[in-house]
mmCIF file of C-alpha atoms and ligand atoms in Angstrom:
data_model
loop_
_atom_site.group_PDB
_atom_site.id
_atom_site.type_symbol
_atom_site.label_atom_id
_atom_site.label_comp_id
_atom_site.label_asym_id
_atom_site.label_seq_id
_atom_site.Cartn_x
_atom_site.Cartn_y
_atom_site.Cartn_z
ATOM 1 C CA MET A 1 142.480 44.934 147.310
ATOM 2 C CA PHE A 2 139.194 45.777 145.585
ATOM 3 C CA ASP A 3 139.166 42.536 143.639
ATOM 4 C CA ASN A 4 136.598 40.588 145.520
ATOM 5 C CA LEU A 5 134.003 43.141 146.654
ATOM 6 C CA SER A 6 130.519 41.966 147.487
ATOM 7 C CA ILE A 7 127.572 44.279 146.881
ATOM 8 C CA LYS A 8 127.618 45.284 150.582
ATOM 9 C CA ASN A 9 131.371 45.940 150.503
ATOM 10 C CA LEU A 10 130.885 47.999 147.402
ATOM 11 C CA SER A 11 128.167 50.134 149.016
ATOM 12 C CA ALA A 12 130.294 50.550 152.136
ATOM 13 C CA ALA A 13 133.311 51.547 150.052
ATOM 14 C CA ILE A 14 131.330 54.188 148.149
ATOM 15 C CA THR A 15 129.831 55.495 151.410
ATOM 16 C CA PHE A 16 133.282 55.625 153.004
ATOM 17 C CA ILE A 17 134.702 57.583 150.071
ATOM 18 C CA CYS A 18 131.763 60.034 150.284
ATOM 19 C CA ALA A 19 132.359 60.436 154.029
ATOM 20 C CA LEU A 20 136.049 61.151 153.405
ATOM 21 C CA VAL A 21 135.208 63.764 150.769
ATOM 22 C CA ILE A 22 132.657 65.466 153.031
ATOM 23 C CA LEU A 23 135.087 65.446 155.958
ATOM 24 C CA ALA A 24 137.878 66.827 153.800
ATOM 25 C CA LEU A 25 135.617 69.618 152.515
ATOM 26 C CA PHE A 26 134.410 70.340 155.979
ATOM 27 C CA SER A 27 137.982 70.477 157.423
ATOM 28 C CA LEU A 28 138.940 72.903 154.684
ATOM 29 C CA PHE A 29 135.928 75.063 155.428
ATOM 30 C CA TYR A 30 136.574 74.751 159.194
ATOM 31 C CA PHE A 31 140.193 75.891 159.022
ATOM 32 C CA ILE A 32 139.798 78.571 156.375
ATOM 33 C CA TYR A 33 136.900 80.284 158.090
ATOM 34 C CA ASP A 34 137.986 79.348 161.623
ATOM 35 C CA SER A 35 134.446 78.205 162.296
ATOM 36 C CA THR A 36 133.100 77.685 165.811
ATOM 37 C CA ILE A 37 130.695 74.971 164.829
ATOM 38 C CA ASP A 38 129.965 72.264 167.445
ATOM 39 C CA LEU A 39 131.785 69.177 166.173
ATOM 40 C CA LEU A 40 129.932 66.410 168.026
ATOM 41 C CA PRO A 41 126.411 66.911 166.575
ATOM 42 C CA PHE A 42 128.023 67.560 163.210
ATOM 43 C CA LEU A 43 129.885 64.226 163.266
ATOM 44 C CA ALA A 44 126.735 62.469 164.528
ATOM 45 C CA GLY A 45 124.882 64.028 161.586
ATOM 46 C CA ILE A 46 127.541 62.711 159.216
ATOM 47 C CA VAL A 47 127.312 59.176 160.656
ATOM 48 C CA VAL A 48 123.496 59.132 160.264
ATOM 49 C CA SER A 49 123.712 60.540 156.730
ATOM 50 C CA MET A 50 126.357 57.974 155.853
ATOM 51 C CA ALA A 51 124.159 55.152 157.168
ATOM 52 C CA VAL A 52 121.261 56.444 155.034
ATOM 53 C CA LEU A 53 123.597 56.827 152.062
ATOM 54 C CA TYR A 54 124.874 53.304 152.583
ATOM 55 C CA PHE A 55 121.354 51.790 152.406
ATOM 56 C CA PHE A 56 120.451 54.040 149.509
ATOM 57 C CA ILE A 57 123.492 52.913 147.470
ATOM 58 C CA LEU A 58 122.827 49.301 148.431
ATOM 59 C CA GLN A 59 119.246 49.539 147.110
ATOM 60 C CA LEU A 60 120.416 51.326 144.002
ATOM 61 C CA LEU A 61 123.007 48.643 143.195
ATOM 62 C CA GLU A 62 120.490 45.883 143.925
ATOM 63 C CA LYS A 63 117.883 47.445 141.673
ATOM 64 C CA TYR A 64 119.969 48.578 138.733
ATOM 65 C CA VAL A 65 122.952 46.267 138.723
ATOM 66 C CA TYR A 66 122.322 43.030 140.558
ATOM 67 C CA ASN A 67 118.769 42.449 139.374
ATOM 68 C CA LYS A 68 119.954 42.697 135.793
ATOM 69 C CA LEU A 69 122.960 40.489 136.519
ATOM 70 C CA ARG A 70 120.625 37.984 138.140
ATOM 71 C CA VAL A 71 118.728 37.551 134.861
ATOM 72 C CA ILE A 72 121.973 37.003 132.940
ATOM 73 C CA TYR A 73 123.279 34.705 135.616
ATOM 74 C CA LYS A 74 120.073 32.668 135.681
ATOM 75 C CA PHE A 75 120.309 32.198 131.934
ATOM 76 C CA ILE A 76 123.936 31.072 132.257
ATOM 77 C CA HIS A 77 123.009 28.729 135.072
ATOM 78 C CA ASN A 78 120.130 27.210 133.099
ATOM 79 C CA SER A 79 122.329 26.576 130.099
ATOM 80 C CA LYS A 80 125.083 25.042 132.201
ATOM 81 C CA THR A 81 125.528 21.313 132.586
ATOM 82 C CA LYS A 82 123.994 19.607 135.588
ATOM 83 C CA SER A 83 127.430 18.928 137.038
ATOM 84 C CA SER A 84 127.915 22.659 137.595
ATOM 85 C CA LYS A 85 128.526 23.467 141.240
ATOM 86 C CA LYS A 86 127.126 27.007 141.307
ATOM 87 C CA THR A 87 123.396 27.023 141.701
ATOM 88 C CA ILE A 88 121.845 30.441 142.071
ATOM 89 C CA LEU A 89 122.974 34.027 142.278
ATOM 90 C CA GLU A 90 122.809 33.955 146.073
ATOM 91 C CA ASP A 91 125.945 31.799 146.009
ATOM 92 C CA VAL A 92 127.816 34.575 144.331
ATOM 93 C CA VAL A 93 129.486 36.861 146.830
ATOM 94 C CA SER A 94 131.119 39.364 144.537
ATOM 95 C CA ILE A 95 131.084 40.966 141.120
ATOM 96 C CA ASP A 96 134.436 39.267 140.632
ATOM 97 C CA ASP A 97 132.773 35.861 141.111
ATOM 98 C CA VAL A 98 130.157 36.778 138.528
ATOM 99 C CA ASN A 99 132.895 37.882 136.185
ATOM 100 C CA LYS A 100 134.758 34.570 136.629
ATOM 101 C CA ASP A 101 131.572 32.585 136.149
ATOM 102 C CA VAL A 102 130.647 34.445 132.991
ATOM 103 C CA LEU A 103 134.147 33.913 131.586
ATOM 104 C CA ASN A 104 134.006 30.199 132.471
ATOM 105 C CA TRP A 105 130.597 29.907 130.922
ATOM 106 C CA ALA A 106 131.804 31.650 127.761
ATOM 107 C CA SER A 107 134.783 29.341 127.403
ATOM 108 C CA GLU A 108 132.648 26.225 128.116
ATOM 109 C CA THR A 109 130.112 27.364 125.548
ATOM 110 C CA GLU A 110 132.838 27.995 123.006
ATOM 111 C CA LYS A 111 134.184 24.460 123.547
ATOM 112 C CA ARG A 112 130.681 23.005 123.260
ATOM 113 C CA ILE A 113 130.070 24.843 119.997
ATOM 114 C CA GLU A 114 133.419 23.653 118.636
ATOM 115 C CA SER A 115 132.683 20.028 119.514
ATOM 116 C CA LEU A 116 129.183 20.288 117.983
ATOM 117 C CA GLN A 117 130.697 21.719 114.808
ATOM 118 C CA THR A 118 133.250 18.868 114.687
ATOM 119 C CA LEU A 119 130.459 16.355 115.244
ATOM 120 C CA ALA A 120 128.321 17.879 112.508
ATOM 121 C CA GLU A 121 131.300 17.812 110.126
ATOM 122 C CA TYR A 122 132.080 14.203 111.103
ATOM 123 C CA ARG A 123 128.458 13.150 110.575
ATOM 124 C CA LYS A 124 128.383 14.786 107.157
ATOM 125 C CA ASN A 125 131.626 13.074 106.096
ATOM 126 C CA PHE A 126 130.573 9.775 107.610
ATOM 127 C CA VAL A 127 127.265 9.648 105.749
ATOM 128 C CA GLY A 128 129.051 10.629 102.518
ATOM 129 C CA ASN A 129 131.708 7.961 103.015
ATOM 130 C CA VAL A 130 129.230 5.242 103.926
ATOM 131 C CA SER A 131 127.052 5.817 100.884
ATOM 132 C CA HIS A 132 130.152 5.940 98.693
ATOM 133 C CA GLU A 133 131.413 2.640 100.137
ATOM 134 C CA LEU A 134 128.047 0.940 99.691
ATOM 135 C CA LYS A 135 127.492 2.280 96.190
ATOM 136 C CA THR A 136 130.400 0.404 94.581
ATOM 137 C CA PRO A 137 129.425 -3.170 95.560
ATOM 138 C CA ILE A 138 125.699 -2.431 95.088
ATOM 139 C CA PHE A 139 126.283 -1.187 91.515
ATOM 140 C CA SER A 140 128.514 -4.169 90.718
ATOM 141 C CA LEU A 141 125.991 -6.593 92.178
ATOM 142 C CA GLN A 142 123.202 -4.930 90.200
ATOM 143 C CA GLY A 143 125.280 -5.033 87.002
ATOM 144 C CA TYR A 144 126.074 -8.764 87.258
ATOM 145 C CA LEU A 145 122.510 -9.759 88.225
ATOM 146 C CA HIS A 146 120.890 -7.719 85.427
ATOM 147 C CA THR A 147 123.316 -9.093 82.841
ATOM 148 C CA LEU A 148 122.428 -12.596 84.000
ATOM 149 C CA LEU A 149 118.687 -11.807 83.917
ATOM 150 C CA ASP A 150 119.011 -10.311 80.438
ATOM 151 C CA GLY A 151 120.087 -13.667 79.048
ATOM 152 C CA GLY A 152 123.596 -14.013 80.439
ATOM 153 C CA ILE A 153 122.355 -16.866 82.615
ATOM 154 C CA TYR A 154 122.241 -19.096 79.507
ATOM 155 C CA ASP A 155 125.693 -18.046 78.313
ATOM 156 C CA GLU A 156 128.009 -20.653 79.719
ATOM 157 C CA SER A 157 131.071 -18.536 79.147
ATOM 158 C CA ILE A 158 129.960 -15.942 81.708
ATOM 159 C CA ASN A 159 127.140 -17.281 83.877
ATOM 160 C CA LEU A 160 129.205 -18.938 86.613
ATOM 161 C CA LYS A 161 131.788 -16.176 86.582
ATOM 162 C CA TYR A 162 129.109 -13.502 87.041
ATOM 163 C CA ILE A 163 127.308 -15.400 89.777
ATOM 164 C CA ASN A 164 130.644 -15.707 91.592
ATOM 165 C CA ARG A 165 131.324 -11.990 91.216
ATOM 166 C CA ALA A 166 127.821 -11.131 92.425
ATOM 167 C CA ALA A 167 128.416 -13.342 95.468
ATOM 168 C CA GLU A 168 131.783 -11.639 96.100
ATOM 169 C CA ASN A 169 130.105 -8.246 96.061
ATOM 170 C CA ALA A 170 127.379 -9.451 98.415
ATOM 171 C CA ASP A 171 130.178 -10.665 100.772
ATOM 172 C CA ARG A 172 131.801 -7.260 100.508
ATOM 173 C CA LEU A 173 128.568 -5.559 101.409
ATOM 174 C CA GLN A 174 128.238 -7.789 104.441
ATOM 175 C CA HIS A 175 131.836 -7.036 105.431
ATOM 176 C CA ILE A 176 131.275 -3.269 105.154
ATOM 177 C CA VAL A 177 128.042 -3.432 107.154
ATOM 178 C CA GLU A 178 129.740 -5.514 109.879
ATOM 179 C CA ASP A 179 132.603 -3.017 110.093
ATOM 180 C CA LEU A 180 130.131 -0.127 110.232
ATOM 181 C CA GLU A 181 128.260 -1.880 113.013
ATOM 182 C CA SER A 182 131.489 -2.396 114.968
ATOM 183 C CA ILE A 183 132.604 1.194 114.589
ATOM 184 C CA GLY A 184 129.111 2.449 115.475
ATOM 185 C CA GLU A 185 129.073 0.338 118.638
ATOM 186 C CA ILE A 186 132.549 1.416 119.674
ATOM 187 C CA GLU A 187 132.057 5.111 118.986
ATOM 188 C CA SER A 188 128.652 5.355 120.618
ATOM 189 C CA GLY A 189 130.098 3.730 123.724
ATOM 190 C CA ILE A 190 127.573 0.856 123.680
ATOM 191 C CA MET A 191 130.378 -1.672 123.588
ATOM 192 C CA GLU A 192 131.539 -2.638 127.046
ATOM 193 C CA LEU A 193 134.858 -4.341 127.527
ATOM 194 C CA ASP A 194 134.867 -7.595 129.398
ATOM 195 C CA ILE A 195 138.364 -7.538 130.860
ATOM 196 C CA GLU A 196 139.852 -10.912 131.769
ATOM 197 C CA LYS A 197 143.218 -12.638 131.939
ATOM 198 C CA PHE A 198 144.192 -14.801 128.999
ATOM 199 C CA ASP A 199 147.204 -16.335 127.273
ATOM 200 C CA ILE A 200 148.084 -14.133 124.303
ATOM 201 C CA TYR A 201 149.999 -16.996 122.591
ATOM 202 C CA GLU A 202 146.923 -19.180 122.646
ATOM 203 C CA LEU A 203 144.874 -16.373 121.077
ATOM 204 C CA ILE A 204 147.525 -15.757 118.396
ATOM 205 C CA ARG A 205 147.555 -19.474 117.534
ATOM 206 C CA ASP A 206 143.728 -19.420 117.321
ATOM 207 C CA VAL A 207 143.792 -16.442 114.951
ATOM 208 C CA PHE A 208 146.516 -18.134 112.845
ATOM 209 C CA GLN A 209 144.253 -21.166 112.595
ATOM 210 C CA ASP A 210 141.337 -19.000 111.390
ATOM 211 C CA HIS A 211 143.571 -17.472 108.688
ATOM 212 C CA LYS A 212 145.243 -20.720 107.640
ATOM 213 C CA ARG A 213 143.259 -21.154 104.425
ATOM 214 C CA MET A 214 143.630 -17.558 103.309
ATOM 215 C CA ALA A 215 147.369 -17.684 104.075
ATOM 216 C CA GLU A 216 147.818 -20.913 102.117
ATOM 217 C CA LYS A 217 145.988 -19.358 99.186
ATOM 218 C CA GLN A 218 148.439 -16.430 99.242
ATOM 219 C CA LYS A 219 151.366 -18.790 99.966
ATOM 220 C CA ILE A 220 152.209 -16.706 103.025
ATOM 221 C CA LYS A 221 153.658 -18.326 106.144
ATOM 222 C CA LEU A 222 152.202 -17.369 109.530
ATOM 223 C CA LYS A 223 154.891 -17.503 112.225
ATOM 224 C CA LEU A 224 155.109 -16.828 115.934
ATOM 225 C CA GLY A 225 158.351 -14.877 116.333
ATOM 226 C CA THR A 226 158.795 -15.711 120.009
ATOM 227 C CA ASN A 227 158.948 -18.972 121.884
ATOM 228 C CA GLY A 228 155.287 -19.527 122.702
ATOM 229 C CA ASP A 229 155.711 -22.721 124.718
ATOM 230 C CA PHE A 230 154.799 -21.041 127.992
ATOM 231 C CA PRO A 231 151.651 -19.001 128.533
ATOM 232 C CA LEU A 232 152.042 -15.233 128.436
ATOM 233 C CA MET A 233 149.154 -13.855 130.448
ATOM 234 C CA VAL A 234 147.723 -10.436 129.575
ATOM 235 C CA LYS A 235 144.658 -8.448 130.628
ATOM 236 C CA GLY A 236 142.010 -7.410 128.113
ATOM 237 C CA ASP A 237 138.751 -8.195 126.399
ATOM 238 C CA ILE A 238 139.666 -11.381 124.563
ATOM 239 C CA GLU A 239 137.060 -10.897 121.795
ATOM 240 C CA ALA A 240 138.169 -7.310 121.178
ATOM 241 C CA ILE A 241 141.825 -8.370 121.021
ATOM 242 C CA ARG A 242 140.873 -11.250 118.723
ATOM 243 C CA GLN A 243 139.337 -8.650 116.383
ATOM 244 C CA VAL A 244 142.495 -6.505 116.602
ATOM 245 C CA LEU A 245 144.692 -9.495 115.680
ATOM 246 C CA ASN A 246 142.217 -10.601 112.997
ATOM 247 C CA ASN A 247 142.238 -7.218 111.267
ATOM 248 C CA LEU A 248 146.026 -6.804 111.467
ATOM 249 C CA ILE A 249 146.792 -10.345 110.290
ATOM 250 C CA THR A 250 144.186 -10.133 107.490
ATOM 251 C CA ASN A 251 145.940 -6.953 106.302
ATOM 252 C CA THR A 252 149.322 -8.718 106.198
ATOM 253 C CA LEU A 253 147.718 -11.284 103.914
ATOM 254 C CA LYS A 254 145.917 -8.686 101.782
ATOM 255 C CA TYR A 255 148.949 -6.438 101.360
ATOM 256 C CA GLY A 256 151.686 -9.048 101.746
ATOM 257 C CA ASN A 257 153.706 -10.616 98.949
ATOM 258 C CA GLN A 258 153.047 -14.137 97.760
ATOM 259 C CA GLU A 259 155.476 -16.572 99.402
ATOM 260 C CA GLY A 260 156.140 -13.986 102.081
ATOM 261 C CA THR A 261 155.975 -14.340 105.864
ATOM 262 C CA THR A 262 153.806 -12.788 108.554
ATOM 263 C CA VAL A 263 155.469 -12.794 111.961
ATOM 264 C CA VAL A 264 153.775 -12.049 115.277
ATOM 265 C CA SER A 265 156.243 -11.312 118.089
ATOM 266 C CA THR A 266 155.873 -10.276 121.707
ATOM 267 C CA PHE A 267 158.174 -8.065 123.775
ATOM 268 C CA ASP A 268 158.268 -7.534 127.514
ATOM 269 C CA LEU A 269 157.877 -3.821 128.405
ATOM 270 C CA HIS A 270 157.962 -3.983 132.205
ATOM 271 C CA LYS A 271 154.233 -3.473 132.947
ATOM 272 C CA ASN A 272 153.006 -4.137 129.411
ATOM 273 C CA ILE A 273 153.501 -6.563 126.591
ATOM 274 C CA LEU A 274 154.136 -5.232 123.094
ATOM 275 C CA ILE A 275 152.659 -7.370 120.339
ATOM 276 C CA GLU A 276 154.068 -6.745 116.863
ATOM 277 C CA ILE A 277 152.637 -8.005 113.597
ATOM 278 C CA SER A 278 155.135 -7.751 110.733
ATOM 279 C CA ASP A 279 154.936 -8.561 107.068
ATOM 280 C CA ASP A 280 157.343 -8.364 104.162
ATOM 281 C CA GLY A 281 154.699 -7.044 101.793
ATOM 282 C CA ILE A 282 154.172 -3.905 99.742
ATOM 283 C CA GLY A 283 154.796 -1.491 102.628
ATOM 284 C CA ILE A 284 153.360 1.999 103.032
ATOM 285 C CA GLU A 285 154.812 5.362 102.020
ATOM 286 C CA GLU A 286 155.650 7.563 105.018
ATOM 287 C CA LYS A 287 153.222 10.345 104.066
ATOM 288 C CA HIS A 288 150.279 7.949 104.564
ATOM 289 C CA LEU A 289 151.271 6.725 108.013
ATOM 290 C CA GLU A 290 149.729 9.581 110.007
ATOM 291 C CA HIS A 291 146.289 9.021 108.389
ATOM 292 C CA LEU A 292 146.352 5.239 108.343
ATOM 293 C CA PHE A 293 144.056 4.832 111.350
ATOM 294 C CA ASP A 294 141.470 7.345 110.059
ATOM 295 C CA ARG A 295 138.074 6.016 109.049
ATOM 296 C CA PHE A 296 137.846 5.045 105.392
ATOM 297 C CA TYR A 297 141.488 5.956 104.756
ATOM 298 C CA ARG A 298 143.137 3.856 102.108
ATOM 299 C CA VAL A 299 146.591 4.101 100.614
ATOM 300 C CA ASP A 300 145.572 2.572 97.341
ATOM 301 C CA ARG A 301 141.794 2.718 96.910
ATOM 302 C CA SER A 302 141.491 0.347 93.986
ATOM 303 C CA ARG A 303 143.829 -2.240 95.521
ATOM 304 C CA SER A 304 142.014 -2.115 98.862
ATOM 305 C CA ARG A 305 138.583 -2.474 97.216
ATOM 306 C CA LEU A 306 139.898 -5.348 95.123
ATOM 307 C CA LYS A 307 140.891 -7.076 98.345
ATOM 308 C CA GLY A 308 137.432 -6.475 99.823
ATOM 309 C CA GLY A 309 138.521 -3.824 102.296
ATOM 310 C CA SER A 310 136.132 -1.312 103.834
ATOM 311 C CA GLY A 311 138.842 1.135 104.919
ATOM 312 C CA LEU A 312 137.557 0.784 108.484
ATOM 313 C CA GLY A 313 139.716 -2.109 109.706
ATOM 314 C CA LEU A 314 142.581 -0.082 111.184
ATOM 315 C CA SER A 315 140.245 2.531 112.616
ATOM 316 C CA ILE A 316 138.398 -0.253 114.508
ATOM 317 C CA VAL A 317 141.759 -1.638 115.677
ATOM 318 C CA LYS A 318 142.819 1.754 117.040
ATOM 319 C CA HIS A 319 139.516 2.274 118.853
ATOM 320 C CA LEU A 320 139.696 -1.165 120.448
ATOM 321 C CA VAL A 321 143.304 -0.787 121.583
ATOM 322 C CA GLU A 322 142.647 2.692 122.977
ATOM 323 C CA ALA A 323 139.536 1.438 124.794
ATOM 324 C CA HIS A 324 142.035 -0.702 126.772
ATOM 325 C CA ASP A 325 144.034 2.480 127.554
ATOM 326 C CA GLN A 326 146.836 1.092 125.418
ATOM 327 C CA THR A 327 148.598 2.353 122.313
ATOM 328 C CA ILE A 328 149.122 1.281 118.733
ATOM 329 C CA ASN A 329 151.802 2.342 116.269
ATOM 330 C CA VAL A 330 153.066 1.514 112.821
ATOM 331 C CA ARG A 331 156.389 1.556 111.008
ATOM 332 C CA SER A 332 156.717 0.762 107.373
ATOM 333 C CA THR A 333 159.034 0.995 104.397
ATOM 334 C CA LEU A 334 157.644 1.065 100.908
ATOM 335 C CA GLY A 335 158.470 -2.170 99.110
ATOM 336 C CA GLU A 336 159.896 -3.832 102.223
ATOM 337 C CA GLY A 337 156.991 -4.357 104.579
ATOM 338 C CA SER A 338 155.118 -3.056 107.597
ATOM 339 C CA THR A 339 155.034 -3.623 111.334
ATOM 340 C CA PHE A 340 152.003 -2.785 113.468
ATOM 341 C CA GLY A 341 152.554 -2.903 117.221
ATOM 342 C CA PHE A 342 150.117 -2.562 120.099
ATOM 343 C CA THR A 343 150.474 -2.947 123.833
ATOM 344 C CA LEU A 344 148.469 -4.862 126.425
ATOM 345 C CA GLU A 345 148.712 -4.848 130.178
ATOM 346 C CA LYS A 346 150.513 -7.839 131.685
ATOM 347 C CA ALA A 347 148.370 -9.967 133.970
HETATM 348 P P1 ADP B 401 141.108 -1.830 104.320
HETATM 349 O O1 ADP B 401 139.811 -2.418 104.676
HETATM 350 O O2 ADP B 401 141.099 -0.965 103.109
HETATM 351 O O3 ADP B 401 142.215 -2.817 104.338
HETATM 352 P P2 ADP B 401 142.270 -0.795 106.737
HETATM 353 O O4 ADP B 401 141.752 0.244 107.645
HETATM 354 O O5 ADP B 401 142.460 -2.162 107.296
HETATM 355 O O6 ADP B 401 141.329 -0.788 105.485
HETATM 356 O O7 ADP B 401 143.652 -0.293 106.164
HETATM 357 C C1 ADP B 401 143.767 1.015 105.638
HETATM 358 C C2 ADP B 401 144.779 1.058 104.520
HETATM 359 O O8 ADP B 401 146.076 0.854 105.058
HETATM 360 C C3 ADP B 401 144.606 -0.058 103.507
HETATM 361 O O9 ADP B 401 143.713 0.341 102.497
HETATM 362 C C4 ADP B 401 145.992 -0.287 103.006
HETATM 363 O O10 ADP B 401 146.251 0.586 101.931
HETATM 364 C C5 ADP B 401 146.894 0.121 104.165
HETATM 365 N N1 ADP B 401 147.425 -1.060 104.909
HETATM 366 C C6 ADP B 401 146.912 -1.610 106.033
HETATM 367 N N2 ADP B 401 147.675 -2.631 106.469
HETATM 368 C C7 ADP B 401 148.691 -2.736 105.591
HETATM 369 C C8 ADP B 401 149.832 -3.595 105.486
HETATM 370 N N3 ADP B 401 150.068 -4.569 106.374
HETATM 371 N N4 ADP B 401 150.684 -3.389 104.442
HETATM 372 C C9 ADP B 401 150.460 -2.398 103.540
HETATM 373 N N5 ADP B 401 149.399 -1.548 103.594
HETATM 374 C C10 ADP B 401 148.530 -1.707 104.594
#
């Protein structure tokens, strides 16, 4: 009942209570002493006094309560986001509204502080991870080049080998920087998706073609698990999905077994198409699966580095799939192989 009192209601309520008390006291006095007082002027006097009291209380509340609230409220308003609907204190009709607004503001501020703390933590980790990732190939590159400069260039038993290794490390650096660029673009929201309709089989065949040499080197067969004779139209950013397939298929070659097989299959899920990329490679232990899509996460650091990985590939894949409002998942058995599946909207 008294939940949503405005300042005027509040003054009126206090005045009314005072009037009741005075009337009660007066009645008591009237009946006890059987007074012969003239009631009409008395009641008129009470009404006038109550009106004066009402304005007095109103001024008092304005001066000592609302003016101070106004300062607090103005501060809250100024620190609120522009999208906030409330503008100034005049919009607020009751103390209850102020209370709600202050509570909302407090919870918004708490959330903002939490997200800033997470961001600060992320930035700290990110910078640490990036410098760590760059350090390894830079040190190797430095080592090979200095050995060559210190005379190794004339030693035929090592010169070509070291030049090759230096080149490999330079390639790795380029790979890491490209991945960092991609993740930076995606996470800062600069990247805009260019959604179009395309045949997913054609894209898979294209990506197979790009990986043909690497697959032959590893003696791994690249197979389409479904009949791809007819187009299967999906909606998405073709270049983003090409990168998703690239990263997932490259991983099957990096972590697959020699003479193994990589199979890409599609499944009809009513409104979506599920695309699964399976290998019969080393597989992943279950405890790693929940972190697999985290930035810089690697199951086996030395093996991944050896294969030129930046630890960002799967994180980029996840970002790109989620930017399409779609999902990605993984199942894997250690020693048997892994299957990564993501969905795309049917066209
Ligand atoms: P990286 O650049 O190290 O390959 P990714 O983000 O692509 O980074 O993958 C993260 C980790 O997940 C890899 O280091 C690897 O240990 C594991 N991984 C990814 N794909 C596979 C796969 N098909 N089979 C086994 N392990 C995999």
